[in-house]
Every structure is written in C-alpha cells, then in structure tokens.
XYZ file of C-alpha atoms in Angstrom:
682
model
C -50.172 -3.616 0.198
C -51.587 -0.230 1.275
C -53.025 -1.799 4.447
C -49.652 -3.398 5.154
C -47.797 -0.084 4.712
C -50.241 1.719 7.009
C -49.822 -0.976 9.633
C -46.057 -0.775 9.298
C -46.102 2.983 9.752
C -48.249 2.661 12.871
C -45.916 0.096 14.376
C -42.957 2.230 13.433
C -44.307 5.237 15.296
C -45.031 3.139 18.395
C -41.584 1.581 18.134
C -39.902 4.942 17.901
C -41.469 6.207 21.105
C -41.496 2.996 23.101
C -37.766 2.301 22.861
C -36.369 5.631 23.986
C -35.634 4.296 27.454
C -33.238 1.713 26.074
C -31.803 3.443 23.031
C -31.105 7.092 22.454
C -33.261 7.226 19.345
C -36.316 9.103 20.581
C -38.396 9.006 17.429
C -38.293 8.482 13.681
C -40.130 10.774 11.307
C -40.875 8.812 8.141
C -40.894 11.083 5.105
C -41.609 8.507 2.410
C -42.189 4.781 1.987
C -41.965 3.237 -1.473
C -42.513 -0.463 -2.256
C -40.033 -1.968 -4.707
C -41.366 -5.087 -6.386
C -39.421 -8.333 -6.444
C -37.478 -9.344 -9.554
C -37.721 -13.098 -9.917
C -35.355 -13.136 -12.902
C -32.540 -11.813 -10.706
C -33.729 -13.457 -7.512
C -34.237 -10.115 -5.742
C -36.982 -10.172 -3.097
C -39.439 -7.327 -2.613
C -37.983 -4.357 -0.751
C -39.323 -1.189 0.784
C -37.498 2.121 0.390
C -37.780 4.479 3.344
C -36.530 8.021 3.757
C -36.741 9.419 7.258
C -35.351 11.722 9.902
C -34.024 10.065 13.053
C -34.177 12.063 16.302
C -31.734 11.457 19.140
C -31.146 12.630 22.692
C -27.966 12.052 24.699
C -27.100 12.638 28.318
C -23.928 14.767 28.661
C -23.227 13.170 32.047
C -23.151 9.629 30.645
C -19.587 8.323 30.539
C -20.033 7.172 26.939
C -20.773 10.740 25.804
C -18.063 12.666 27.616
C -15.677 12.464 24.658
C -18.020 14.596 22.542
C -16.371 17.982 22.249
C -18.485 20.885 23.607
C -21.439 18.623 24.440
C -21.571 20.284 27.855
C -22.018 23.642 26.106
C -24.966 22.598 23.929
C -28.581 23.578 24.713
C -30.519 20.956 26.704
C -34.132 19.864 26.909
C -36.202 19.604 30.074
C -34.553 16.257 30.914
C -31.088 17.766 30.670
C -30.360 15.978 27.396
C -28.929 17.306 24.144
C -31.145 16.722 21.119
C -30.088 16.340 17.489
C -31.198 14.501 14.356
C -29.942 12.877 11.165
C -31.203 11.933 7.714
C -31.824 8.242 7.034
C -32.119 6.287 3.795
C -33.104 2.643 4.130
C -33.931 -0.374 1.982
C -35.488 -3.207 3.946
C -36.456 -6.624 2.579
C -40.153 -7.439 2.873
C -39.251 -11.139 3.070
C -36.141 -13.328 3.117
C -34.197 -10.969 5.361
C -30.824 -12.292 6.491
C -31.224 -10.130 9.615
C -28.024 -8.196 8.947
C -27.728 -4.493 8.103
C -25.065 -2.961 5.924
C -24.890 0.559 7.342
C -23.130 2.907 4.952
C -21.396 5.906 6.471
C -22.002 8.511 3.737
C -19.051 10.288 2.169
C -19.854 14.007 2.249
C -23.548 13.184 2.295
C -23.520 10.832 -0.676
C -24.435 7.151 -0.932
C -22.088 4.902 -2.907
C -22.215 1.292 -1.738
C -25.146 0.159 -3.882
C -23.457 1.530 -6.965
C -20.037 0.109 -6.113
C -21.201 -3.330 -5.018
C -24.191 -3.941 -7.291
C -23.786 -1.417 -10.101
C -27.170 0.031 -9.142
C -28.478 3.563 -9.240
C -27.876 5.515 -6.049
C -31.608 5.867 -5.417
C -33.303 2.923 -7.139
C -36.927 3.424 -8.112
C -37.555 -0.175 -9.201
C -35.810 -3.528 -9.505
C -34.534 -2.399 -12.895
C -32.296 0.107 -11.084
C -30.653 -2.503 -8.840
C -27.869 -3.533 -11.212
C -27.255 -7.230 -10.654
C -28.727 -6.923 -7.148
C -26.058 -9.022 -5.435
C -26.376 -7.296 -2.060
C -30.167 -7.411 -2.044
C -30.315 -11.037 -3.156
C -28.508 -11.889 0.067
C -31.364 -10.323 2.035
C -29.393 -7.445 3.581
C -31.079 -4.411 5.021
C -29.216 -1.430 3.589
C -29.091 1.880 5.432
C -27.231 5.156 5.084
C -27.289 7.624 7.980
C -26.229 11.256 8.001
C -23.386 11.979 10.429
C -21.683 15.060 8.955
C -22.938 18.514 9.841
C -21.084 20.188 6.974
C -22.166 17.837 4.176
C -23.064 20.138 1.268
C -26.033 17.985 0.207
C -27.553 14.551 0.645
C -27.678 12.902 4.073
C -26.752 15.275 6.883
C -26.441 15.584 10.639
C -28.425 18.375 12.316
C -26.486 19.249 15.447
C -26.737 22.193 17.861
C -24.268 25.047 18.292
C -22.182 25.302 21.465
C -22.276 28.414 23.681
C -20.367 29.551 26.720
C -22.122 30.314 30.020
C -25.004 32.733 29.720
C -25.387 32.080 26.003
C -22.141 33.854 25.127
C -21.042 33.079 21.582
C -17.790 31.146 21.124
C -15.187 32.338 18.638
C -11.945 30.822 17.457
C -9.430 30.583 14.637
C -10.245 28.462 11.621
C -8.180 27.546 8.584
C -9.048 27.115 4.924
C -6.485 25.928 2.357
C -6.760 25.051 -1.313
C -4.774 24.717 -4.550
C -6.522 26.117 -7.639
C -6.420 24.119 -10.875
C -7.422 27.160 -12.927
C -7.266 30.924 -12.557
C -10.063 32.321 -10.376
C -10.615 35.474 -8.357
C -13.133 34.144 -5.843
C -13.461 30.905 -3.859
C -15.841 29.735 -1.112
C -14.460 29.324 2.402
C -15.451 25.655 2.645
C -13.484 22.588 1.584
C -13.104 22.750 -2.196
C -13.119 19.517 -4.213
C -13.160 19.877 -7.976
C -13.940 23.580 -7.581
C -17.108 22.733 -5.717
C -17.823 22.469 -2.027
C -16.997 19.152 -0.434
C -18.121 20.651 2.854
C -20.090 23.755 3.774
C -18.225 26.618 5.321
C -18.043 28.471 8.593
C -18.555 32.123 7.643
C -16.024 34.695 8.763
C -17.215 36.277 12.027
C -15.345 39.591 11.872
C -14.005 40.411 8.391
C -11.709 43.206 9.626
C -10.111 41.233 12.451
C -6.300 41.486 12.165
C -6.049 37.741 12.924
C -7.472 37.046 9.459
C -4.356 36.238 7.396
C -3.923 34.935 3.829
C -0.674 33.257 2.708
C 0.637 31.473 -0.387
C 3.337 28.828 -0.830
C 4.606 26.384 -3.450
C 4.786 23.077 -1.577
C 2.932 21.532 1.378
C 5.626 22.411 3.925
C 7.259 25.232 2.003
C 7.794 28.792 3.201
C 4.589 30.833 3.477
C 4.384 34.339 2.030
C 1.812 36.677 3.551
C -0.437 38.388 1.009
C -1.097 42.035 2.014
C -4.573 42.623 3.411
C -5.218 45.312 0.822
C -5.032 42.699 -1.955
C -7.871 40.455 -0.791
C -11.338 40.686 0.741
C -14.344 38.705 1.852
C -16.497 39.352 -1.179
C -18.425 37.641 -3.962
C -19.650 38.697 -7.390
C -23.410 38.290 -7.797
C -25.097 39.298 -11.071
C -21.965 41.143 -12.088
C -21.797 43.160 -8.886
C -19.094 42.692 -6.259
C -20.650 42.558 -2.810
C -19.301 41.793 0.679
C -19.734 38.153 1.677
C -18.879 36.308 4.861
C -18.600 33.020 2.923
C -16.299 33.906 -0.013
C -12.683 34.947 -0.377
C -11.574 37.234 -3.215
C -8.008 37.914 -4.384
C -7.751 41.008 -6.533
C -4.961 39.664 -8.749
C -6.474 36.178 -8.962
C -5.460 32.811 -7.548
C -2.653 31.125 -9.480
C -3.049 27.438 -10.448
C -0.718 25.105 -8.562
C -0.081 27.468 -5.626
C -1.222 26.574 -2.109
C -3.309 29.336 -0.544
C -4.114 29.283 3.153
C -6.554 31.549 4.976
C -6.624 31.722 8.766
C -9.712 33.579 9.986
C -11.970 34.128 12.974
C -15.162 32.086 13.082
C -17.925 31.765 15.659
C -20.715 29.388 16.770
C -19.045 25.956 16.663
C -21.335 23.047 15.830
C -21.142 20.053 18.174
C -19.798 17.933 15.316
C -18.908 14.926 17.469
C -22.601 14.082 17.765
C -22.149 12.374 14.396
C -20.253 9.644 16.251
C -23.137 9.269 18.689
C -25.680 9.166 15.846
C -24.044 6.150 14.204
C -23.542 4.433 17.555
C -27.085 4.957 18.778
C -28.826 4.126 15.509
C -26.912 0.852 15.213
C -27.694 -0.015 18.818
C -31.356 0.923 18.429
C -32.063 -1.294 15.410
C -30.588 -4.269 17.284
C -31.593 -3.781 20.903
C -34.969 -2.030 20.948
C -37.724 -4.354 22.296
C -39.730 -4.508 19.061
C -36.729 -4.594 16.720
C -37.554 -8.065 15.421
C -41.265 -7.673 14.760
C -42.297 -8.155 11.095
C -43.125 -4.460 10.652
C -40.149 -2.985 12.472
C -38.052 -0.363 10.744
C -35.086 -2.705 10.353
C -35.400 -6.101 12.044
C -31.737 -7.071 12.290
C -29.439 -8.880 14.673
C -26.122 -7.576 13.293
C -24.890 -4.259 11.908
C -21.847 -3.980 9.636
C -20.691 -0.411 9.018
C -18.984 0.372 5.727
C -17.005 3.527 5.107
C -14.957 4.659 2.129
C -12.209 7.289 2.289
C -13.528 10.089 4.550
C -16.117 7.780 6.084
C -13.554 4.986 6.485
C -11.475 7.420 8.529
C -14.632 8.270 10.468
C -15.003 4.609 11.437
C -11.389 4.448 12.608
C -12.047 7.540 14.694
C -15.298 6.108 16.073
C -13.379 3.108 17.370
C -10.558 5.226 18.770
C -12.893 7.693 20.480
C -14.764 4.870 22.202
C -18.113 5.052 20.399
C -18.738 1.365 19.805
C -20.388 1.085 23.220
C -23.783 2.757 23.591
C -24.925 4.592 26.723
C -25.675 1.224 28.337
C -22.339 -0.289 27.351
C -23.777 -2.536 24.621
C -21.897 -3.088 21.383
C -23.139 -0.944 18.490
C -21.290 -2.149 15.380
C -20.641 -5.866 15.013
C -18.470 -5.411 11.944
C -16.459 -2.517 10.503
C -15.295 -2.311 6.888
C -13.089 0.781 6.671
C -11.854 1.142 3.098
C -9.113 3.446 1.725
C -8.761 5.224 5.051
C -5.037 4.439 5.204
C -3.560 5.558 8.510
C -6.021 8.413 8.912
C -8.757 9.539 11.233
C -10.026 13.096 10.879
C -11.431 16.444 11.939
C -14.580 14.892 13.390
C -14.709 15.770 17.081
C -12.999 19.098 17.703
C -14.256 22.606 18.320
C -14.969 24.130 14.899
C -14.506 20.679 13.334
C -14.792 20.538 9.575
C -15.327 16.822 8.856
C -14.962 17.276 5.101
C -11.296 18.233 5.452
C -9.014 15.302 4.733
C -5.307 15.454 3.856
C -4.657 15.526 0.132
C -1.260 16.105 -1.452
C -2.018 19.780 -2.156
C -5.042 20.649 -0.006
C -6.316 20.174 3.552
C -2.699 20.023 4.651
C -1.749 19.600 8.321
C -5.247 18.823 9.527
C -5.594 16.386 12.462
C -5.926 13.466 10.082
C -2.852 11.215 9.887
C -2.029 11.432 13.574
C -0.899 9.012 16.266
C -1.948 6.319 17.102
C -2.199 4.392 13.842
C -2.177 0.701 14.793
C -5.012 -1.319 16.276
C -2.854 -2.704 19.099
C -1.095 -0.312 21.502
C 2.170 1.166 20.220
C 4.787 3.598 21.533
C 4.875 7.154 20.240
C 8.428 8.102 19.182
C 7.433 11.775 19.339
C 6.541 11.383 23.037
C 8.446 8.342 24.352
C 7.257 8.817 27.927
C 3.557 8.801 27.157
C 3.109 5.033 27.220
C 1.433 2.974 24.512
C -1.896 3.521 22.791
C -3.838 2.053 19.880
C -7.011 2.529 17.871
C -8.886 -0.211 19.745
C -7.958 0.657 23.334
C -11.433 1.917 24.300
C -13.227 -0.974 22.606
C -10.980 -3.477 24.364
C -11.626 -1.876 27.761
C -15.377 -2.077 27.259
C -15.402 -5.500 25.592
C -17.010 -4.155 22.398
C -14.335 -4.893 19.797
C -16.051 -5.563 16.456
C -14.759 -7.657 13.577
C -12.705 -5.278 11.426
C -11.450 -5.099 7.844
C -8.976 -2.302 7.109
C -8.640 -2.372 3.318
C -6.738 -0.056 1.047
C -5.226 0.349 -2.400
C -1.811 1.323 -3.680
C -2.800 4.995 -3.528
C -3.077 4.976 0.272
C 0.542 3.887 0.668
C 1.611 6.937 -1.302
C -0.892 9.524 -0.106
C -2.636 8.244 3.049
C 0.283 6.884 5.174
C -1.262 3.394 5.043
C 1.878 1.531 6.126
C 1.643 3.055 9.599
C -1.294 0.813 10.494
C 1.024 -2.221 10.440
C 4.486 -0.857 11.320
C 6.001 0.963 14.242
C 5.397 4.708 14.109
C 9.039 5.300 13.177
C 8.695 2.953 10.197
C 11.463 0.625 11.343
C 9.657 -2.654 12.052
C 6.485 -4.618 11.362
C 4.016 -4.987 14.233
C 1.416 -7.673 15.007
C -2.296 -7.014 14.543
C -5.315 -7.998 16.619
C -7.106 -11.336 16.016
C -10.241 -9.286 15.295
C -8.531 -7.322 12.508
C -7.715 -8.132 8.907
C -5.657 -5.807 6.703
C -6.165 -6.186 2.963
C -3.966 -4.395 0.446
C -5.353 -4.443 -3.095
C -2.307 -4.043 -5.333
C -2.388 -1.589 -8.206
C -5.785 -0.083 -7.475
C -6.290 3.639 -6.925
C -8.448 5.459 -4.369
C -11.613 5.038 -6.443
C -12.274 2.832 -9.461
C -12.788 4.149 -12.979
C -14.224 2.288 -15.994
C -12.132 0.426 -18.521
C -10.719 1.633 -20.852
C -9.484 4.543 -18.759
C -9.461 8.123 -19.914
C -7.876 11.245 -18.531
C -9.766 12.941 -15.732
C -10.296 16.697 -15.914
C -10.425 19.699 -13.593
C -8.354 19.305 -10.456
C -7.723 15.625 -11.349
C -5.974 16.345 -14.640
C -2.872 14.167 -14.439
C 0.235 13.245 -16.426
C -0.687 9.577 -16.883
C -3.874 7.616 -17.406
C -5.500 6.590 -14.100
C -5.458 2.985 -12.897
C -8.662 1.233 -14.057
C -8.532 -1.866 -11.839
C -11.972 -2.587 -10.280
C -12.773 -2.757 -6.555
C -16.294 -4.232 -6.847
C -15.340 -7.888 -6.670
C -13.180 -7.378 -3.585
C -16.014 -5.505 -1.879
C -18.515 -8.307 -2.474
C -16.144 -10.897 -1.054
C -15.375 -8.709 1.966
C -19.074 -8.274 2.785
C -19.695 -12.014 2.452
C -16.632 -12.848 4.541
C -17.599 -10.336 7.227
C -21.086 -11.791 7.454
C -19.758 -15.332 7.910
C -17.252 -14.114 10.500
C -19.872 -12.367 12.625
C -22.676 -14.879 12.074
C -20.819 -18.208 12.168
C -17.349 -17.278 13.463
C -15.882 -18.558 10.205
C -12.501 -16.899 9.982
C -12.062 -14.641 6.944
C -9.091 -14.841 4.564
C -5.735 -13.985 6.043
C -4.430 -10.430 6.029
C -2.171 -9.658 3.119
C -0.032 -6.546 2.962
C 3.645 -5.670 2.344
C 6.128 -6.099 5.164
C 9.509 -4.730 6.115
C 10.743 -8.195 7.071
C 10.395 -9.688 3.586
C 11.491 -6.582 1.674
C 8.089 -5.809 0.157
C 7.742 -2.560 2.168
C 10.482 0.045 1.793
C 11.305 3.746 2.155
C 10.512 5.619 -1.024
C 14.198 6.204 -1.792
C 14.722 2.424 -1.937
C 12.020 1.837 -4.537
C 13.382 -0.003 -7.592
C 10.868 1.355 -10.073
C 11.801 0.730 -13.723
C 12.660 3.687 -15.962
C 9.419 3.667 -17.956
C 9.338 6.431 -20.590
C 6.832 9.152 -19.726
C 6.361 8.149 -16.084
C 8.010 10.283 -13.432
C 8.362 9.225 -9.820
C 6.978 11.500 -7.092
C 9.617 13.135 -4.903
C 8.022 11.733 -1.729
C 5.048 9.973 -0.184
C 2.667 11.157 2.523
C 3.766 10.806 6.140
C 1.959 10.819 9.445
C 2.498 13.974 11.505
C 2.819 15.156 15.077
C 1.256 18.618 15.406
C 0.904 21.306 18.031
C -2.342 23.243 17.621
C -1.883 25.106 20.876
C -2.221 24.347 24.593
C -5.796 23.020 24.415
C -5.656 20.918 21.307
C -5.431 17.537 23.024
C -8.691 18.491 24.713
C -10.227 19.334 21.337
C -9.511 23.050 20.889
C -7.257 24.019 17.967
C -6.242 27.536 18.972
C -3.025 27.831 16.953
C -3.487 27.959 13.177
C -1.577 26.792 11.247
C -0.124 24.260 13.670
C 3.518 23.597 14.420
C 4.755 20.424 12.711
C 6.884 18.642 15.308
C 7.580 15.153 13.990
C 7.006 13.003 10.914
C 5.993 9.373 11.369
C 7.787 7.441 8.644
C 5.358 5.908 6.191
C 6.711 3.414 3.663
C 5.613 2.207 0.210
C 5.316 -1.224 -1.429
C 8.372 -2.441 -3.298
C 7.730 -3.267 -6.962
C 8.583 -6.057 -9.388
C 10.516 -5.626 -12.638
C 7.382 -4.247 -14.318
C 6.763 -1.632 -11.613
C 3.764 -3.430 -10.096
C 3.417 -3.484 -6.312
C 4.461 -6.505 -4.289
C 2.983 -7.846 -1.081
C -0.718 -7.409 -1.742
C -3.811 -9.182 -3.003
C -3.303 -9.000 -6.739
C -5.926 -9.301 -9.423
C -4.840 -11.357 -12.459
C -4.197 -8.021 -14.189
C -1.201 -7.713 -11.847
C 0.026 -11.312 -11.626
C -0.586 -12.031 -15.347
C -0.027 -8.511 -16.465
C -0.358 -6.445 -19.603
C 0.508 -3.135 -17.960
C 2.003 -1.296 -14.994
C -0.402 -0.022 -12.352
C 0.929 2.409 -9.731
C -0.476 4.020 -6.594
C 0.537 7.513 -7.660
C 0.161 9.955 -10.496
C 1.480 13.483 -10.926
C -0.376 16.704 -11.612
C -0.544 17.866 -15.202
C 1.517 20.997 -15.946
C -1.766 22.539 -17.126
C -3.044 22.741 -13.514
C 0.268 23.706 -11.919
C 2.706 22.014 -9.497
C 3.614 19.208 -11.958
C 6.151 17.579 -9.612
C 3.505 16.947 -6.955
C 1.250 13.920 -6.509
C -2.337 14.342 -7.609
C -5.217 13.408 -5.341
C -6.808 9.949 -5.530
C -5.270 8.674 -8.784
C -2.820 5.946 -9.661
C -1.175 5.466 -13.060
C -1.709 2.988 -15.893
C 0.920 2.250 -18.533
C 0.486 -0.693 -20.969
C 3.540 -2.765 -21.847
C 5.089 -2.499 -25.326
C 3.285 -4.732 -27.803
C 6.432 -6.122 -29.366
C 10.147 -5.498 -29.607
C 11.376 -2.656 -31.747
C 8.452 -0.271 -31.339
C 9.994 3.174 -31.900
C 7.812 4.796 -29.222
C 8.825 2.121 -26.699
C 12.467 1.670 -27.645
C 13.742 2.627 -24.194
C 11.043 0.765 -22.265
C 12.711 -1.876 -20.043
C 9.555 -3.976 -19.689
C 9.234 -7.232 -21.636
C 6.847 -6.783 -24.605
C 3.459 -8.519 -24.576
C 4.365 -10.631 -27.620
C 7.229 -12.216 -25.652
C 5.056 -12.911 -22.614
C 2.054 -14.579 -24.271
C 1.657 -16.498 -27.518
C -1.923 -15.311 -27.971
C -5.022 -14.273 -26.059
C -5.748 -17.968 -25.513
C -2.395 -18.368 -23.781
C -3.025 -15.239 -21.752
C -6.542 -16.361 -20.795
C -5.305 -19.712 -19.479
C -2.803 -17.966 -17.197
C -5.399 -15.360 -16.213
C -7.894 -18.063 -15.263
C -5.304 -19.861 -13.137
C -4.502 -16.668 -11.223
C -8.201 -15.957 -10.785
C -8.785 -19.463 -9.485
C -6.204 -18.887 -6.761
C -8.058 -15.749 -5.579
C -11.343 -17.658 -5.473
C -9.764 -20.515 -3.538
C -8.375 -18.048 -0.988
C -11.839 -16.371 -0.764
C -10.657 -12.938 -1.827
C -13.069 -13.264 -4.783
C -16.466 -14.993 -4.738
C -16.862 -17.999 -7.061
C -19.940 -16.481 -8.723
C -17.976 -13.361 -9.660
C -15.083 -15.133 -11.390
C -16.791 -15.360 -14.820
C -17.233 -11.581 -14.930
C -13.554 -10.978 -14.257
C -12.638 -13.554 -16.896
C -14.862 -11.816 -19.439
C -13.135 -8.538 -18.657
C -9.777 -10.087 -19.569
C -10.837 -10.182 -23.223
C -11.854 -6.521 -23.175
C -8.524 -5.543 -21.638
C -6.511 -7.701 -24.043
C -8.267 -6.316 -27.114
C -7.840 -2.697 -26.067
C -4.244 -2.918 -24.842
C -3.011 -4.956 -27.821
C -4.825 -2.850 -30.393
C -2.464 -0.595 -32.365
C -5.361 1.863 -32.634
C -5.135 3.090 -29.072
C -2.417 5.483 -28.012
C -0.006 3.956 -25.521
C-alpha cells in the first residue's frame, strides 16, 4: 500500500505539471493522503482521502476570463497570467470507480453533501464514519473545492487583490447590515449568521471618513434613521479594555434585538472574488481533459463532473452559468451536470468589486444585495423594468458556446416565501407561466424548509428562535434520487423525472393575498413574501462596481407562492407521503419569536410544523378547522397502507429510489407514534 501511495504521489506531481498547457491548473500540492479501507458489509470499496491545494493561472486576455471583475488589475506572473489557488478535499475510489465526480461547491467553506446524502461524518476517518455509504457504493469520486475568498473557515479561495495603475490602492463604499437577536454593544463587520461570522470582513479603511454612516430601521424597506456619529465607533473590547478596531462596530447604547442596522463605510483593497468561478470551471475541466486524467493513479480519473450546490452555493452555480463559466479557456464544457438546490431565484455577490460572497438575502439581513436580480429564468425573458433591453436568460452564454449542462433546479416551500423561487418559471411580472429548457428540470419539494432537521422537531435557538416548530421533513431521499437520475441522464441520456412545480395556469401558484390558508390556532401568516428586485447601485454597477450604497430600489419582480389545500399544505409539488397522507401541516414560512424582536417578520430558513388535532372535542384544538386524525385513519395500520401507496407512487415516478422506500416507511411509525401521543405538546 505504501509503495502504491508513493507511486500515486509521483504520478500526481507529474500530472499536475504536464497538463498546464491544456488546463489552467498549474500544479497540485498534496497535503495529506489517507487510505480508507473497504467495508464489505456495506459494499463500500476502498477509498483514498486527499487534502490538497490546487494552483491556477488564467490569462486576462482570454475571452472566457474577461467577465472576471478587476482581473485586469490583478498582479501577473512573467507569462502575463494571474495566479491564485484553492483548497481541495477529495475522496477517490481505489477500485470500482463509476468515473463520475460529485463536485460539492462548499457553503461558506463547509462540506455537507456526505452528511446529507449518506449520513456520514463530514471528514470520515474510516468506513465506520460513512453512514450507509450510498454515494460511495456507487463508485463516485467526491470532491469539494474552495471558491469563496471570505469563507471564515474550511475550504477557501486564495485570490489576489486588485490595484489601479502604478500599484495605487482601490477604495470604495461597502455595506454591512444585520438584525440582532439579543442585546449587544459590539459586532464584527462581516456577514453575521447566528452571531458568528458567515463571511470574513473587509476592514474599514478610514474610520473617520464622513462617508461612514450607520442607520437603523424597523422593516426591510422601512425609513432609515441615521445614528449620530458620536454614538458609535470602530472599536472592540479585548480583555476588558476597549480598543480601536478596523473590524468591529460598537454602539454605545447597544444594538436592539429585532432592529435592522446598516453600516455604509469605506473599504480598500478589493479581492478578485470572481476567480472563484474560474477555479470551479478549471478544476472540473482539468480532471476530465488533462492527458493523464484516466490513468490508474491520477488524482481523479473521471469522465463526468456533476456540481452540487446548496443555498449560497446553489446560487453560485446559477451565477456560474449566467456569467458564462461553463466553458474553459479552450471552449470545452466544464460541468456536465448541475444540481442547484434551494437557490430559488437568486444568484449573488460573487463577481463584483468588493464582492462579499457570503451575503445572501434573508428576511431581516443582507437586504438589497445583488442576489434576487434579473434574469431569473433559464430561457430568455423580457425585463419589465427595462422593456427595451431585449430578452435574456440564465443559460444565454452556455447556449452560445454549446456548453449547456444537464440541470436540476430544486427547492423547498421556504424558497417560494423567502427566495423568490417562482420567478424561475414565471414571467418577471408574475403574470404567466413560462416554458423551460429541455436540459432543465425544476423540482419543488412540498412542505420542506431550507434545511432539514431531525424528527421529532424542536425549537431552534439564537437568531432562529421562531413562533412555531420547524418543518422536519427530510431532503436526503430526494437528493439520492436526484444524483442517480442526473448520472443516468448524463451517462445514458435516460430522461429524468418530469419537472413538478406550481403553476399560475392551474391555480396552484398565486399572489400571497390570494392564499387560502386555514385559520389554524397559533399560526400567523406573514405579511408578505420575498420579491425579486431591480436596483441602481450607481453608474458603474452593471460593469461590476457598486458605488452607491445603499442602492435605489427601482422595481419589484412579483414572486408568487404555492396555493394550499384545506389543511394548509402546499399544492403543485413533489409531496412526500407526510403531505399526501398527512398528520400535520407543513409550511414554507415561520415567524420570528417575540423574544428576538420583529415578531411579524419571517424568520430565516425555517418552515412551520403543526400536527392535526387527535380527535374531535379537544379543548386546545376546539377552533382548529382541520379534520382530526381519528376521523382520517382508523389506526396506524390504516395509515400505513395509505402511506405505502403514496410512497409507491413516488418510487414509480423515480423521485425516490426503490432501495430507500423501506426507510421512509419505517419513519412513518415514528411520526405516527409521536404525533398521536398525548404526551407531546401540540
């Protein structure tokens, strides 16, 4: 084994240097190689775990790189190329490879696919950490590549800073907004998620600059109130001593929970963040097209690459397609398949000057970032905000260059309420359904929330403290089927299951004021849902420079929500048996707890879960309009028969894999016992 690993390392080094003429990976620095023994009981072959640093070089003059903001202002090597690097984590099968790579686009530096799909540990040390090993049993090579310069930890992109002529430093306005969930006096300048950094910060360049302005408001588009400069400072308390800091903001009277604070400040030294797009493109192209890519000891001998992205990284994949990064410098296709999950209608702050990729667009934070912006659909559409501009779509560049991958856009109920998901399949004014490309499938998973939580659910805490229990419906089984269906589509051209999502034409997609949600005690409807937006960030913003902060909001693209049935469950989607043979209501929204402020506003990421009454006449459910469980099902046996029938339909339609059906059926007993038990609080 040691001899084999040494030989593999030698070949790897040769491979890294010999392929630079054809792929923009110039070398790979292997940091560790760990053999992971096979597990015959689970059918998992032997794998090798590799951690590495991948080094790239791109030519600013190449037409496929010109969209990278400020690339022409980055330092160059002797060949006139811009160099950068990225962290790599890789699991490669030592035998029985299916010659396909699942390339995870990390979310804020973290890996999640192995845990979501297989129930494994994020960094398995042995076969015992692989969960049920479904992905690895198929023989996939799994990789995760850093693409985000501001990831606070984990897998990162290491990109250069841009400078004006003569090495002059570039400055500009930057914006930081946040909504506290508890009283605090000091916060970091980066993107705050759960009172921790979701993305590292640009420090303030000139603390006393009069352009540094702090405001507060109550609602996302409410009136801003300027906080006097004498009441706040750039400072941080260290060991009990208050000291100046270019990375922290301090408010003397303290930040109030539920208020939206927004700091506009002067920053300098913008990172060439768009190189993250080139990193994913060039790594995917390199593992497929380099001359020695299919030798037994190659880093990742694969023929096909399927990129998976969740939330932020799903939006990244939509942006990669829109920006034209699925063709490498030689015009070859990089990604054969794209699985962009819970991205809704969004893209993101990925390729602008002073880009902060961690910023998203939550109900009460990262508001009015260039996230949910036109275009939204895969096929070209007209922009009602600029009727004379002609049509455009997400796939225009890929179509022009003949590099359109197979694509799954999948989302949950949450994205219709808080990620403008409907705009990917309607006109931008929300008045009509639109067709989608033959290479695209749209899958709406009814009743799920942005991320899955275990059953039985419990209240989240911190900035996710909500009024109702979160939705506990699982995403794992859908993910496994999507990966299998994508592989068959790319490998054998076997068409995947049909798209399924709500539509205006059949009444399953409606404006929020037409929602017929039942009056369930204890559940309050949100006042609105997220829209797409037309912004003006100043005269250079279409070229990538956001000089006006905050931006002008010029137009709202009308996003719609799924209509519901008599129980309040969403119509028009792919429904687990928990929805079609239901014991509860599962929504795509939840409201903030009064304890964290702004209780009328939607909370980030969460849906709601509300079990039906057990039987008629329950005092606590006297006003509940939903039919009690005792009137729906004679017993668990009756319920199980109906559950199994609904599950069988999903398997037949290939939304669920046959081998996964028994696990969902087993879960039905756990759900029945908990929901029908008088011991739990409903």
